[in-house]
Amino acid sequence: MNILVTGGAGYIGTHTCVALLQAGHQVVVLDNFSNSHPEALARVEQICQQRIPVYQGDVGDADLLEQIFTAHAFDGVIHFAGAKAVGESVEKPLYYYRNNVTASQTLFEAMQRFGVNTIVFSSSATVYGDPHAVPILEDFPTGPTNPYGRSKLMVEEIMQDHARADQTFNGIILRYFNPVGAHESGLIGEDPNGIPNNLMPFIAQVAVGKRAQLAVFGDDYPTKDGTGVRDYIHVCDLAEGHVKAIERLHGQAGCHVFNLGTGSGVSVLEMVAAYADASQRPVPYAIAPRRAGDVAQCYADASKAQQLLGWQAKRDLRDMVADSWHWQSGNPDGYRSSSDSE
Ligand code: WQD
């Protein structure tokens, strides 16, 4: 299949492009490089030994979408492009709603004009908010607690309404838990701008010596060791989940929702210990106050994806931290070479 990948230069986007190309599909990437780097796509081409058509621009640019959909006959779209920092979304809600919601609607309208019916949407477990129980099932009540999570849920609801009105529309909603790790080549990986918000990239930067120590946001949660528990999933398992989803559900009508997680929870301190072991580097940390908005536990019941997509996560915590360290130690400044960062 020929797939348009929006946000294809990003962390999950690049790993999914690799999985799509290695499964024999073709990709075209649209990315504005606001939170990604063209070098990442050069690395994807290096891994797959294939050239990738790339358009630089915004998903919300209707004229650009007209140009792209005229130039390429797509079988489907995988839509990653969007802003994803919880804290930033609280400070800039209007930006998040324009960038994540309005832009997605522009994309859906372009797809409808060109008769492209299948889209895989990058959603997030953050739509569940503070779950009443774990593991979390897809039919649990949603309750996002920040503009980022609300923007993801709004797009999901637009897709549900669109599928009810347009019987040809096929929307596949994938709710990610906590993506971590990197491709085994060490050529692509997570490259956050500035100070990492998320746990794994922060630990990686402590291990490689870019950060002095990790602040553990609270050790008084009702969990196995008092620290936050999450469902960390290897980014390559996540990428393969996208390929399975578009292959299995392409051409079907309706809206389908899947949790993509491992089904098991790992605490902050367990992650610290695993990373120190994989990197053979110290990962110093200090206990800090809880972070506003954090929940104690969040992990998936991913059995629906296993049953209906024939997908389940294969890589374990050791793979996640080893692959993360391989990327981080080989690319301490991410995709920015030393000349870029001068
Ligand atoms: C994980 C655990 C923290 C950093 C967020 C988004 C979610 C998704 C994934 C986009 C928590 C603790 C973290 C640190 C710490 N993103 N922590 N020190 O908050 O579960 O999910 O990222 O889709 O939508 O909400 O991930 O990695 O930020 O935190 O102690 O410096 O690590 O308290 O328990 P989170 P996270």
GROMACS .gro file of N, CA, C and O and ligand atoms in nm, residues 84 86 124 126 148 177-179 197-199 202 214-217 228-230 232 268 291 294, ligand 1:
model
  128
   84LYS      N    1   0.257   1.733   2.154
   84LYS     CA    2   0.231   1.623   2.247
   84LYS      C    3   0.285   1.645   2.388
   84LYS      O    4   0.302   1.550   2.464
   86VAL      N    5   0.226   1.757   2.754
   86VAL     CA    6   0.114   1.786   2.845
   86VAL      C    7   0.129   1.924   2.907
   86VAL      O    8   0.038   2.007   2.902
  124SER      N    9  -0.377   0.846   2.246
  124SER     CA   10  -0.293   0.830   2.364
  124SER      C   11  -0.375   0.782   2.482
  124SER      O   12  -0.491   0.817   2.497
  126THR      N   13  -0.361   0.892   2.750
  126THR     CA   14  -0.394   1.010   2.832
  126THR      C   15  -0.542   1.044   2.820
  126THR      O   16  -0.596   1.118   2.903
  148TYR      N   17  -0.390   1.869   2.604
  148TYR     CA   18  -0.332   1.772   2.510
  148TYR      C   19  -0.422   1.648   2.501
  148TYR      O   20  -0.463   1.608   2.391
  177PHE      N   21   0.037   0.374   2.506
  177PHE     CA   22   0.071   0.393   2.646
  177PHE      C   23   0.204   0.469   2.649
  177PHE      O   24   0.207   0.584   2.597
  178ASN      N   25   0.312   0.413   2.696
  178ASN     CA   26   0.434   0.497   2.704
  178ASN      C   27   0.542   0.447   2.608
  178ASN      O   28   0.618   0.357   2.644
  179PRO      N   29   0.553   0.506   2.490
  179PRO     CA   30   0.653   0.460   2.392
  179PRO      C   31   0.794   0.491   2.439
  179PRO      O   32   0.822   0.605   2.483
  197ASN      N   33   1.053   1.591   2.892
  197ASN     CA   34   0.941   1.580   2.987
  197ASN      C   35   0.929   1.437   3.038
  197ASN      O   36   0.888   1.413   3.150
  198ASN      N   37   0.960   1.342   2.948
  198ASN     CA   38   0.932   1.202   2.978
  198ASN      C   39   1.049   1.132   3.047
  198ASN      O   40   1.165   1.170   3.033
  199LEU      N   41   1.013   1.025   3.116
  199LEU     CA   42   1.108   0.956   3.203
  199LEU      C   43   1.227   0.896   3.128
  199LEU      O   44   1.344   0.925   3.162
  202PHE      N   45   1.487   1.126   2.979
  202PHE     CA   46   1.560   1.198   3.085
  202PHE      C   47   1.666   1.106   3.147
  202PHE      O   48   1.785   1.144   3.162
  214LEU      N   49   1.830   1.247   3.806
  214LEU     CA   50   1.687   1.239   3.778
  214LEU      C   51   1.609   1.282   3.902
  214LEU      O   52   1.645   1.245   4.015
  215ALA      N   53   1.506   1.361   3.883
  215ALA     CA   54   1.411   1.390   3.991
  215ALA      C   55   1.298   1.288   3.980
  215ALA      O   56   1.233   1.280   3.874
  216VAL      N   57   1.280   1.209   4.085
  216VAL     CA   58   1.172   1.110   4.085
  216VAL      C   59   1.049   1.179   4.144
  216VAL      O   60   1.049   1.219   4.262
  217PHE      N   61   0.947   1.196   4.061
  217PHE     CA   62   0.831   1.276   4.103
  217PHE      C   63   0.739   1.197   4.196
  217PHE      O   64   0.633   1.148   4.157
  228GLY      N   65   0.560   0.607   4.045
  228GLY     CA   66   0.459   0.591   3.940
  228GLY      C   67   0.482   0.468   3.854
  228GLY      O   68   0.596   0.435   3.822
  229VAL      N   69   0.374   0.401   3.820
  229VAL     CA   70   0.379   0.280   3.738
  229VAL      C   71   0.314   0.308   3.603
  229VAL      O   72   0.202   0.360   3.596
  230ARG      N   73   0.387   0.272   3.494
  230ARG     CA   74   0.337   0.295   3.358
  230ARG      C   75   0.360   0.172   3.271
  230ARG      O   76   0.442   0.087   3.304
  232TYR      N   77   0.526   0.080   2.969
  232TYR     CA   78   0.624   0.122   2.868
  232TYR      C   79   0.624   0.019   2.756
  232TYR      O   80   0.631  -0.101   2.781
  268VAL      N   81   0.897   0.375   3.828
  268VAL     CA   82   1.009   0.464   3.797
  268VAL      C   83   1.140   0.402   3.846
  268VAL      O   84   1.239   0.397   3.772
  291ARG      N   85   0.442   1.530   4.055
  291ARG     CA   86   0.418   1.623   3.943
  291ARG      C   87   0.267   1.638   3.926
  291ARG      O   88   0.194   1.538   3.923
  294ASP      N   89  -0.010   1.385   3.747
  294ASP     CA   90   0.033   1.245   3.736
  294ASP      C   91  -0.066   1.153   3.806
  294ASP      O   92  -0.122   1.191   3.911
  343WQD     C1   93   0.628   0.847   3.349
  343WQD     C2   94   0.654   0.832   3.498
  343WQD     C3   95   0.634   1.036   3.620
  343WQD     C4   96   0.984   1.227   3.434
  343WQD     C5   97   0.313   1.119   2.914
  343WQD     C6   98   0.193   1.176   2.847
  343WQD     C7   99   0.132   1.073   2.757
  343WQD     C8  100   0.234   1.020   2.659
  343WQD     C9  101   0.354   0.965   2.737
  343WQD    C10  102   0.214   1.145   2.454
  343WQD    C11  103   0.555   0.911   3.584
  343WQD    C12  104   0.777   0.983   3.626
  343WQD    C13  105   0.884   1.137   3.466
  343WQD    C14  106   1.081   1.263   3.531
  343WQD    C15  107   0.975   1.116   3.688
  343WQD     N1  108   0.278   1.122   2.570
  343WQD     N2  109   0.881   1.083   3.592
  343WQD     N3  110   1.073   1.205   3.656
  343WQD     O1  111   0.332   1.117   3.223
  343WQD     O2  112   0.300   0.865   3.197
  343WQD     O3  113   0.276   1.011   2.998
  343WQD     O4  114   0.405   1.072   2.817
  343WQD     O5  115   0.125   1.082   2.406
  343WQD     O6  116   0.026   1.132   2.686
  343WQD     O7  117   0.098   1.209   2.947
  343WQD     O8  118   0.500   0.974   3.097
  343WQD     O9  119   0.745   0.963   3.099
  343WQD    O10  120   0.632   1.182   3.165
  343WQD    O11  121   0.622   0.986   3.320
  343WQD    O12  122   0.970   1.066   3.803
  343WQD    O13  123   1.175   1.346   3.509
  343WQD    O14  124   0.783   0.882   3.527
  343WQD    O15  125   0.594   1.089   3.745
  343WQD    O16  126   0.528   0.837   3.701
  343WQD     P1  127   0.348   0.993   3.141
  343WQD     P2  128   0.632   1.033   3.166
   0.00000   0.00000   0.00000
